[in-house]
Amino acid sequence: MTADPTVPRRGRRRPALRAALTIAAGAGLLATLAPAAVARPVGSSSASGCHGAVHLTAADRADRTDSAEGRADWAAADAALAGLTGPGYGTSALGAVRENGRLVWRNATGVADLGTGRPADPDGRFRIGSTTKTFVATTLLQLVGERRLDLDDRLECLLPGVVPNSTAITVRQLLNHTSGIANYTQDPAFEFTDQDWLTDRRFQPYSLQALVDIADRYPPAFPPGRDWGYSNTNFVLIGMIIEKLTGHSWQEEVTRRIIRPLHLTGTSMPGNSPFIPGPHAHGYLKTDAGPADVTLLDPSMAGSAGAGISTTADLTTFVGALLGGRLLPPAELAEMQRTSPNGGGRSYGLGLQRVDTPCGTFWGHAGGIPGYSTLMLGSADGKRQFAASLTVYDVGDGTAANAAWNRLTATALCGTQAPALDPSAVPGPVPDLARPGS
């Protein structure tokens, strides 16, 4: 789950986020939950380069495009991926491209564990933050297609009295962030750089209702439908609506409707488990005492706004199936791609973000949660998809970090000859539980 860089946190805007769209079995319990320096500094391992020759499977290598142009594109993508970990912006980076249903490039760079220097695994899982929103929006829109509700239904009819202005808020306004509902992650409880969060609050369990109750402590940002403002609370409420209509948890519905039919074996929507199952890179926060390992946390702090776990291969499969028309009827998919006319929402549809590039329009979502940043994009025709994960570490120079992310995205989507993408159109790599949008 991430926060919107266009929305100030308690009146302040983080410079490193200005260029971004509103967009990132565990290794066992930590010996101590307090942040502690590790013996190996970021970038000191010989494993900090790309590992395509080592980690891509034989099938992956066979899938790589054989043309000279294709080989150049993937070599450039390898270099762009290394450009994220070499300067220390992240401790690991993973990327994948799928074309016409075929995985044509997948790689990893950096280390999965700073303590051991174990290389990052292209198959590794990671927390996807707000990219979860696209899974949740798709599930809700399936219910719309089944006539279980309408996009213009009032929130008050579905969840009476749940938030102020509920009689004036529609389901559509929740999905496209025009409801004006306060973002619960503005609360100090989600200031994840605090020592108390690192040692204690990151294991705090939350129900969806508890997250909404936190949001209700704050006044609405604007009257419903009058502006645009990214709020994680909107998608917590979408999760509650799914549960109300189906009688099942939002996780069960996403699993039943999307994860199982698409055979997304590396994807899960956890409840309170702090672990990332299967192989994965550790996530870290930079502190005065050194890297703090934040891989373990209670994902209920993000709920249906950002608790998901996935892989680059699964994300490309999902967004390809979505935009290829396999998950939604045409009418609901068209609604999903109808962007808001208000402010920063002009590139935001219903749980789906638009990125315009020299090689066409792409749709997807980015996400961030402590330690992890994610980007998932697919072409409007469903033929080409890209996904990447960065275990963000040292982004003191946010402009440079965003530029490196931009280079990877441009190369993966459009090839070596593509000009740099407009920085204002590409979701940046800086994740944040409290500042959505990634």
Short mmCIF file of C-alpha atoms in Angstrom, two decimals:
data_model
loop_
_atom_site.label_atom_id
_atom_site.label_comp_id
_atom_site.label_asym_id
_atom_site.label_seq_id
_atom_site.Cartn_x
_atom_site.Cartn_y
_atom_site.Cartn_z
CA MET A 1 0.00 0.00 0.00
CA THR A 2 1.37 3.36 -0.79
CA ALA A 3 0.65 6.97 -0.33
CA ASP A 4 -0.02 9.64 -2.88
CA PRO A 5 2.97 11.89 -3.48
CA THR A 6 0.59 14.56 -4.74
CA VAL A 7 -1.17 14.66 -1.37
CA PRO A 8 0.84 16.34 1.41
CA ARG A 9 1.30 14.39 4.62
CA ARG A 10 0.25 16.73 7.41
CA GLY A 11 0.91 19.65 5.11
CA ARG A 12 4.33 18.50 3.81
CA ARG A 13 5.27 17.06 0.43
CA ARG A 14 8.25 14.76 0.04
CA PRO A 15 10.55 16.01 -2.76
CA ALA A 16 11.61 12.50 -3.75
CA LEU A 17 8.01 11.69 -4.62
CA ARG A 18 7.07 14.78 -6.61
CA ALA A 19 7.85 13.19 -9.97
CA ALA A 20 5.84 10.06 -9.27
CA LEU A 21 2.27 9.27 -10.12
CA THR A 22 0.15 8.28 -7.18
CA ILE A 23 1.47 5.21 -7.22
CA ALA A 24 5.84 -0.86 -4.11
CA ALA A 25 7.83 -19.29 4.18
CA GLY A 26 9.66 -16.21 5.56
CA ALA A 27 13.26 -16.41 6.60
CA GLY A 28 12.28 -16.90 10.23
CA LEU A 29 11.77 -14.60 13.16
CA LEU A 30 14.36 -11.90 13.64
CA ALA A 31 16.69 -12.36 16.55
CA THR A 32 15.81 -8.83 17.56
CA LEU A 33 13.13 -6.52 16.28
CA ALA A 34 15.21 -3.41 16.80
CA PRO A 35 17.05 -2.02 13.76
CA ALA A 36 20.62 -3.23 13.64
CA ALA A 37 23.51 -2.72 11.27
CA VAL A 38 24.61 -5.71 9.26
CA ALA A 39 28.17 -6.67 8.55
CA ARG A 40 27.88 -6.30 4.76
CA PRO A 41 27.10 -2.79 3.53
CA VAL A 42 24.82 -2.27 0.56
CA GLY A 43 26.57 -2.90 -2.72
CA SER A 44 29.64 -4.57 -1.23
CA SER A 45 28.75 -8.04 -2.48
CA SER A 46 30.00 -9.31 -5.78
CA ALA A 47 26.36 -10.28 -6.30
CA SER A 48 25.37 -6.68 -6.94
CA GLY A 49 25.38 -7.15 -10.73
CA CYS A 50 22.74 -8.75 -12.92
CA HIS A 51 22.33 -12.51 -12.80
CA GLY A 52 20.53 -13.38 -16.02
CA ALA A 53 23.13 -15.95 -17.02
CA VAL A 54 22.92 -17.61 -13.63
CA HIS A 55 19.32 -17.41 -12.54
CA LEU A 56 17.18 -17.51 -15.65
CA THR A 57 15.90 -21.02 -16.24
CA ALA A 58 16.54 -22.83 -19.48
CA ALA A 59 12.94 -22.18 -20.46
CA ASP A 60 13.39 -18.47 -19.81
CA ARG A 61 16.51 -18.34 -21.92
CA ALA A 62 14.72 -20.16 -24.73
CA ASP A 63 11.93 -17.59 -24.52
CA ARG A 64 14.24 -14.62 -25.03
CA THR A 65 13.79 -12.91 -28.38
CA ASP A 66 16.50 -14.15 -30.78
CA SER A 67 16.74 -11.12 -33.06
CA ALA A 68 19.69 -8.74 -32.74
CA GLU A 69 17.27 -5.98 -31.75
CA GLY A 70 15.72 -8.21 -29.10
CA ARG A 71 19.10 -9.19 -27.68
CA ALA A 72 20.07 -5.51 -27.46
CA ASP A 73 16.81 -4.65 -25.70
CA TRP A 74 17.27 -7.33 -23.06
CA ALA A 75 20.94 -6.43 -22.53
CA ALA A 76 19.82 -2.84 -22.04
CA ALA A 77 17.11 -4.00 -19.63
CA ASP A 78 19.72 -5.99 -17.69
CA ALA A 79 21.87 -2.85 -17.43
CA ALA A 80 18.90 -0.69 -16.40
CA LEU A 81 18.01 -3.18 -13.69
CA ALA A 82 21.57 -3.06 -12.36
CA GLY A 83 21.29 0.73 -12.39
CA LEU A 84 18.83 0.47 -9.51
CA THR A 85 21.02 -1.58 -7.17
CA GLY A 86 24.49 -0.41 -8.15
CA PRO A 87 24.03 3.07 -6.63
CA GLY A 88 22.26 1.53 -3.62
CA TYR A 89 18.74 2.79 -4.38
CA GLY A 90 17.65 -0.76 -3.65
CA THR A 91 19.27 -3.87 -2.26
CA SER A 92 17.63 -6.01 -4.95
CA ALA A 93 15.65 -5.46 -8.13
CA LEU A 94 13.56 -7.89 -10.17
CA GLY A 95 12.02 -7.38 -13.60
CA ALA A 96 10.07 -9.30 -16.22
CA VAL A 97 8.50 -8.70 -19.65
CA ARG A 98 5.81 -10.89 -21.24
CA GLU A 99 4.80 -10.65 -24.89
CA ASN A 100 1.80 -12.42 -26.40
CA GLY A 101 1.58 -14.66 -23.35
CA ARG A 102 5.28 -15.59 -23.47
CA LEU A 103 7.83 -14.58 -20.84
CA VAL A 104 10.60 -13.06 -22.97
CA TRP A 105 12.77 -11.41 -20.31
CA ARG A 106 13.20 -11.94 -16.59
CA ASN A 107 16.13 -11.05 -14.39
CA ALA A 108 17.29 -10.07 -10.93
CA THR A 109 20.09 -7.93 -9.58
CA GLY A 110 21.47 -7.23 -6.13
CA VAL A 111 21.19 -9.40 -3.04
CA ALA A 112 18.26 -11.07 -1.35
CA ASP A 113 19.89 -10.86 2.09
CA LEU A 114 22.44 -8.25 3.14
CA GLY A 115 23.80 -10.49 5.87
CA THR A 116 24.70 -13.40 3.61
CA GLY A 117 25.04 -11.71 0.23
CA ARG A 118 22.76 -14.34 -1.31
CA PRO A 119 21.89 -13.19 -4.85
CA ALA A 120 18.36 -12.04 -5.59
CA ASP A 121 16.20 -14.65 -7.32
CA PRO A 122 14.15 -13.68 -10.44
CA ASP A 123 11.46 -16.10 -9.21
CA GLY A 124 11.34 -14.43 -5.78
CA ARG A 125 8.17 -13.16 -4.15
CA PHE A 126 7.70 -9.67 -2.76
CA ARG A 127 5.12 -7.44 -1.14
CA ILE A 128 3.24 -5.51 -3.84
CA GLY A 129 1.66 -2.72 -1.79
CA SER A 130 -0.95 -0.74 -3.71
CA THR A 131 -0.69 -2.97 -6.77
CA THR A 132 -3.13 -5.03 -4.68
CA LYS A 133 -5.74 -2.40 -5.54
CA THR A 134 -6.02 -3.63 -9.12
CA PHE A 135 -6.80 -7.17 -7.91
CA VAL A 136 -9.42 -5.80 -5.51
CA ALA A 137 -10.95 -3.45 -8.10
CA THR A 138 -11.19 -6.31 -10.60
CA THR A 139 -12.99 -8.45 -8.03
CA LEU A 140 -15.45 -5.65 -7.27
CA LEU A 141 -16.06 -5.03 -10.98
CA GLN A 142 -16.81 -8.72 -11.46
CA LEU A 143 -19.56 -8.27 -8.88
CA VAL A 144 -20.80 -5.25 -10.84
CA GLY A 145 -20.87 -7.43 -13.97
CA GLU A 146 -22.91 -9.98 -12.02
CA ARG A 147 -25.41 -7.23 -11.13
CA ARG A 148 -24.65 -7.59 -7.43
CA LEU A 149 -24.23 -3.81 -7.24
CA ASP A 150 -23.88 -0.75 -9.46
CA LEU A 151 -20.97 1.67 -9.73
CA ASP A 152 -23.32 4.54 -8.88
CA ASP A 153 -24.72 2.87 -5.77
CA ARG A 154 -24.35 5.02 -2.66
CA LEU A 155 -21.95 3.91 0.04
CA GLU A 156 -24.63 4.52 2.65
CA CYS A 157 -26.80 1.77 1.10
CA LEU A 158 -23.96 -0.74 1.29
CA LEU A 159 -22.23 0.21 4.54
CA PRO A 160 -24.57 2.50 6.46
CA GLY A 161 -22.92 5.25 8.50
CA VAL A 162 -19.40 3.94 7.86
CA VAL A 163 -17.87 7.34 7.05
CA PRO A 164 -19.00 10.98 6.93
CA ASN A 165 -20.76 11.93 3.66
CA SER A 166 -21.58 8.27 2.96
CA THR A 167 -24.96 9.28 1.50
CA ALA A 168 -23.16 11.37 -1.14
CA ILE A 169 -20.34 8.91 -1.97
CA THR A 170 -20.66 6.37 -4.76
CA VAL A 171 -18.81 3.11 -5.36
CA ARG A 172 -17.24 4.69 -8.44
CA GLN A 173 -15.83 7.51 -6.30
CA LEU A 174 -14.18 5.00 -4.01
CA LEU A 175 -12.56 3.23 -6.95
CA ASN A 176 -11.26 6.40 -8.62
CA HIS A 177 -10.32 8.29 -5.43
CA THR A 178 -12.80 11.14 -5.81
CA SER A 179 -14.68 10.37 -2.58
CA GLY A 180 -12.76 12.87 -0.44
CA ILE A 181 -12.52 10.30 2.37
CA ALA A 182 -9.51 10.92 4.60
CA ASN A 183 -6.53 8.66 4.08
CA TYR A 184 -6.05 6.61 7.25
CA THR A 185 -2.31 6.33 6.65
CA GLN A 186 -1.88 10.01 7.48
CA ASP A 187 -2.20 8.95 11.11
CA PRO A 188 1.07 8.94 13.11
CA ALA A 189 0.58 5.22 13.77
CA PHE A 190 1.80 4.66 10.20
CA GLU A 191 4.98 6.72 10.47
CA PHE A 192 7.08 3.68 9.76
CA THR A 193 10.47 5.32 10.28
CA ASP A 194 9.71 5.71 13.99
CA GLN A 195 11.56 3.38 16.35
CA ASP A 196 8.24 2.37 17.91
CA TRP A 197 6.93 1.26 14.53
CA LEU A 198 10.09 -0.72 13.78
CA THR A 199 10.10 -2.57 17.06
CA ASP A 200 6.41 -2.88 17.84
CA ARG A 201 3.73 -1.31 15.66
CA ARG A 202 4.62 -3.16 12.47
CA PHE A 203 3.18 -6.28 14.09
CA GLN A 204 -0.05 -4.53 15.13
CA PRO A 205 -3.09 -6.36 13.69
CA TYR A 206 -5.92 -4.32 12.18
CA SER A 207 -9.38 -5.16 10.95
CA LEU A 208 -10.73 -3.30 7.93
CA GLN A 209 -13.18 -1.51 10.23
CA ALA A 210 -10.35 -0.44 12.52
CA LEU A 211 -8.55 1.19 9.58
CA VAL A 212 -11.73 3.06 8.62
CA ASP A 213 -12.18 4.15 12.23
CA ILE A 214 -8.71 5.72 12.09
CA ALA A 215 -9.66 7.58 8.90
CA ASP A 216 -12.82 8.86 10.56
CA ARG A 217 -10.71 10.81 13.05
CA TYR A 218 -9.84 13.17 10.21
CA PRO A 219 -12.14 15.46 8.23
CA PRO A 220 -12.90 14.71 4.59
CA ALA A 221 -10.36 16.18 2.19
CA PHE A 222 -13.08 17.63 -0.07
CA PRO A 223 -16.78 17.12 -0.90
CA PRO A 224 -17.44 13.88 -2.82
CA GLY A 225 -16.84 14.20 -6.54
CA ARG A 226 -15.37 17.70 -6.35
CA ASP A 227 -11.65 16.84 -6.50
CA TRP A 228 -9.23 13.92 -6.61
CA GLY A 229 -7.11 12.64 -3.75
CA TYR A 230 -5.52 9.22 -3.35
CA SER A 231 -6.77 7.57 -0.17
CA ASN A 232 -6.05 4.03 0.95
CA THR A 233 -9.28 4.17 2.93
CA ASN A 234 -11.24 4.01 -0.33
CA PHE A 235 -9.96 0.51 -1.05
CA VAL A 236 -10.36 -0.66 2.52
CA LEU A 237 -14.03 0.21 2.02
CA ILE A 238 -14.07 -1.68 -1.30
CA GLY A 239 -12.78 -4.71 0.60
CA MET A 240 -15.60 -4.31 3.12
CA ILE A 241 -18.17 -4.08 0.31
CA ILE A 242 -16.84 -7.29 -1.25
CA GLU A 243 -17.18 -9.03 2.11
CA LYS A 244 -20.69 -7.67 2.65
CA LEU A 245 -21.92 -8.82 -0.76
CA THR A 246 -20.27 -12.24 -0.86
CA GLY A 247 -20.14 -13.33 2.76
CA HIS A 248 -16.47 -14.16 2.27
CA SER A 249 -13.28 -12.28 3.07
CA TRP A 250 -11.88 -10.07 0.33
CA GLN A 251 -8.81 -12.36 0.27
CA GLU A 252 -10.99 -15.42 -0.43
CA GLU A 253 -12.79 -13.67 -3.27
CA VAL A 254 -9.60 -12.41 -4.93
CA THR A 255 -8.15 -15.92 -4.63
CA ARG A 256 -11.25 -17.64 -5.99
CA ARG A 257 -11.88 -15.22 -8.84
CA ILE A 258 -8.35 -14.30 -9.97
CA ILE A 259 -5.45 -16.14 -8.36
CA ARG A 260 -6.69 -19.71 -8.86
CA PRO A 261 -8.17 -19.34 -12.37
CA LEU A 262 -4.95 -17.72 -13.63
CA HIS A 263 -2.73 -20.23 -11.76
CA LEU A 264 -0.79 -17.44 -10.02
CA THR A 265 1.18 -19.82 -7.83
CA GLY A 266 3.42 -17.09 -6.39
CA THR A 267 0.57 -14.75 -5.47
CA SER A 268 -1.27 -14.55 -2.16
CA MET A 269 -3.41 -12.11 -0.22
CA PRO A 270 -2.41 -12.62 3.41
CA GLY A 271 -4.43 -11.77 6.47
CA ASN A 272 -2.18 -11.32 9.51
CA SER A 273 0.74 -13.61 8.72
CA PRO A 274 3.98 -11.59 8.85
CA PHE A 275 5.84 -13.97 6.54
CA ILE A 276 6.48 -13.92 2.80
CA PRO A 277 6.15 -17.57 1.73
CA GLY A 278 8.73 -19.07 -0.58
CA PRO A 279 11.95 -17.51 -1.86
CA HIS A 280 12.08 -13.74 -1.46
CA ALA A 281 14.41 -10.81 -0.98
CA HIS A 282 14.47 -9.10 2.39
CA GLY A 283 13.19 -5.56 2.66
CA TYR A 284 15.11 -2.92 4.62
CA LEU A 285 14.75 0.60 5.90
CA LYS A 286 17.78 2.83 6.21
CA THR A 287 18.34 4.02 9.81
CA ASP A 288 21.12 5.76 11.70
CA ALA A 289 22.04 2.36 13.14
CA GLY A 290 22.23 0.75 9.70
CA PRO A 291 19.77 -1.34 7.66
CA ALA A 292 16.67 -2.38 9.59
CA ASP A 293 15.18 -5.61 8.25
CA VAL A 294 11.42 -5.01 7.86
CA THR A 295 10.63 -8.13 5.84
CA LEU A 296 8.35 -9.33 8.62
CA LEU A 297 5.29 -7.18 9.31
CA ASP A 298 1.57 -7.61 9.80
CA PRO A 299 0.08 -6.90 6.35
CA SER A 300 -3.33 -6.14 7.83
CA MET A 301 -2.00 -2.59 8.23
CA ALA A 302 -2.57 -2.38 4.47
CA GLY A 303 -5.60 -4.65 4.18
CA SER A 304 -7.42 -4.58 0.86
CA ALA A 305 -5.50 -1.42 -0.04
CA GLY A 306 -2.11 -3.10 -0.20
CA ALA A 307 -1.48 -6.43 1.58
CA GLY A 308 -0.72 -8.58 -1.48
CA ILE A 309 2.36 -10.70 -2.28
CA SER A 310 3.32 -11.74 -5.81
CA THR A 311 6.10 -12.31 -8.37
CA THR A 312 7.03 -10.48 -11.56
CA ALA A 313 5.86 -13.44 -13.68
CA ASP A 314 2.48 -13.56 -11.92
CA LEU A 315 1.92 -9.81 -12.20
CA THR A 316 2.56 -9.86 -15.94
CA THR A 317 0.16 -12.78 -16.28
CA PHE A 318 -2.52 -10.97 -14.26
CA VAL A 319 -2.38 -7.60 -16.04
CA GLY A 320 -2.23 -9.37 -19.41
CA ALA A 321 -5.35 -11.37 -18.60
CA LEU A 322 -7.12 -8.28 -17.29
CA LEU A 323 -6.41 -6.04 -20.29
CA GLY A 324 -6.87 -8.96 -22.66
CA GLY A 325 -10.50 -9.25 -21.54
CA ARG A 326 -10.24 -12.55 -19.67
CA LEU A 327 -11.35 -11.28 -16.25
CA LEU A 328 -14.03 -8.67 -16.91
CA PRO A 329 -16.88 -8.17 -19.37
CA PRO A 330 -16.15 -5.43 -21.96
CA ALA A 331 -18.39 -2.86 -20.26
CA GLU A 332 -16.69 -3.22 -16.87
CA LEU A 333 -13.19 -3.20 -18.41
CA ALA A 334 -14.08 0.01 -20.25
CA GLU A 335 -15.28 1.56 -16.99
CA MET A 336 -12.03 0.53 -15.32
CA GLN A 337 -10.11 2.54 -17.94
CA ARG A 338 -12.29 5.64 -17.65
CA THR A 339 -10.11 8.16 -15.84
CA SER A 340 -11.24 10.90 -13.51
CA PRO A 341 -11.57 14.43 -14.92
CA ASN A 342 -10.38 15.86 -11.60
CA GLY A 343 -6.85 17.06 -10.87
CA GLY A 344 -4.18 14.41 -10.46
CA GLY A 345 -6.73 11.71 -11.21
CA ARG A 346 -6.68 12.35 -14.95
CA SER A 347 -4.46 9.28 -15.33
CA TYR A 348 -6.34 7.17 -12.77
CA GLY A 349 -9.30 4.96 -13.63
CA LEU A 350 -10.98 2.45 -11.33
CA GLY A 351 -8.04 0.87 -9.51
CA LEU A 352 -5.97 1.22 -12.68
CA GLN A 353 -3.39 3.83 -13.64
CA ARG A 354 -2.60 5.00 -17.18
CA VAL A 355 0.95 5.62 -18.40
CA ASP A 356 1.36 7.13 -21.89
CA THR A 357 4.62 6.23 -23.64
CA PRO A 358 6.17 6.70 -27.10
CA CYS A 359 5.19 3.11 -27.86
CA GLY A 360 1.60 3.34 -26.70
CA THR A 361 -0.65 3.52 -23.66
CA PHE A 362 -0.06 1.17 -20.76
CA TRP A 363 -2.28 0.45 -17.78
CA GLY A 364 -1.48 -0.97 -14.37
CA HIS A 365 -0.61 0.11 -10.86
CA ALA A 366 2.38 0.74 -8.68
CA GLY A 367 2.70 0.04 -5.00
CA GLY A 368 4.85 0.51 -1.96
CA ILE A 369 4.98 -0.87 1.54
CA PRO A 370 7.94 -0.65 3.92
CA GLY A 371 10.93 -2.26 2.23
CA TYR A 372 9.30 -2.90 -1.16
CA SER A 373 8.25 -0.97 -4.27
CA THR A 374 6.40 -2.48 -7.23
CA LEU A 375 5.31 -1.50 -10.73
CA MET A 376 2.97 -3.47 -13.01
CA LEU A 377 2.01 -2.24 -16.50
CA GLY A 378 0.39 -3.78 -19.55
CA SER A 379 -0.40 -2.55 -23.05
CA ALA A 380 -3.99 -1.64 -23.75
CA ASP A 381 -4.28 -4.51 -26.24
CA GLY A 382 -3.09 -7.09 -23.69
CA LYS A 383 -0.04 -8.09 -25.77
CA ARG A 384 2.89 -6.74 -23.73
CA GLN A 385 3.35 -6.59 -19.95
CA PHE A 386 6.07 -5.43 -17.59
CA ALA A 387 6.52 -5.88 -13.85
CA ALA A 388 9.32 -4.89 -11.50
CA SER A 389 10.10 -4.95 -7.80
CA LEU A 390 12.70 -2.94 -5.93
CA THR A 391 13.62 -3.51 -2.30
CA VAL A 392 14.15 0.18 -1.78
CA TYR A 393 16.99 1.22 0.49
CA ASP A 394 18.90 4.46 -0.07
CA VAL A 395 16.91 6.97 -2.12
CA GLY A 396 18.44 10.12 -0.70
CA ASP A 397 18.62 11.41 -4.27
CA GLY A 398 15.02 10.85 -5.27
CA THR A 399 15.46 12.48 -8.67
CA ALA A 400 18.25 10.07 -9.62
CA ALA A 401 16.36 7.07 -8.23
CA ASN A 402 13.24 7.98 -10.19
CA ALA A 403 15.36 8.49 -13.33
CA ALA A 404 16.85 5.00 -12.95
CA TRP A 405 13.37 3.54 -12.52
CA ASN A 406 12.26 5.52 -15.58
CA ARG A 407 15.11 4.06 -17.67
CA LEU A 408 14.16 0.51 -16.72
CA THR A 409 10.49 1.14 -17.48
CA ALA A 410 11.19 2.82 -20.84
CA THR A 411 13.56 0.05 -21.94
CA ALA A 412 11.25 -2.76 -20.85
CA LEU A 413 8.17 -1.24 -22.48
CA CYS A 414 9.59 0.39 -25.61
CA GLY A 415 13.10 -0.99 -26.26
CA THR A 416 16.55 0.53 -26.49
CA GLN A 417 15.61 3.23 -29.00
CA ALA A 418 12.83 4.70 -26.87
CA PRO A 419 13.35 8.17 -25.41
CA ALA A 420 13.11 8.59 -21.69
CA LEU A 421 9.55 8.62 -20.46
CA ASP A 422 8.04 11.76 -19.03
CA PRO A 423 9.02 11.63 -15.33
CA SER A 424 5.59 12.94 -14.36
CA ALA A 425 3.96 9.96 -16.08
CA VAL A 426 5.99 7.14 -14.55
CA PRO A 427 5.25 5.90 -11.03
CA GLY A 428 8.43 6.45 -9.02
CA PRO A 429 10.22 3.82 -6.95
CA VAL A 430 9.96 5.42 -3.52
CA PRO A 431 7.48 3.31 -1.52
CA ASP A 432 5.61 4.36 1.49
CA LEU A 433 2.83 2.89 3.52
CA ALA A 434 1.76 6.38 4.49
CA ARG A 435 2.15 8.06 1.15
CA PRO A 436 0.13 6.12 -1.43
CA GLY A 437 0.16 5.98 -5.06
CA SER A 438 3.32 4.11 -5.82
#
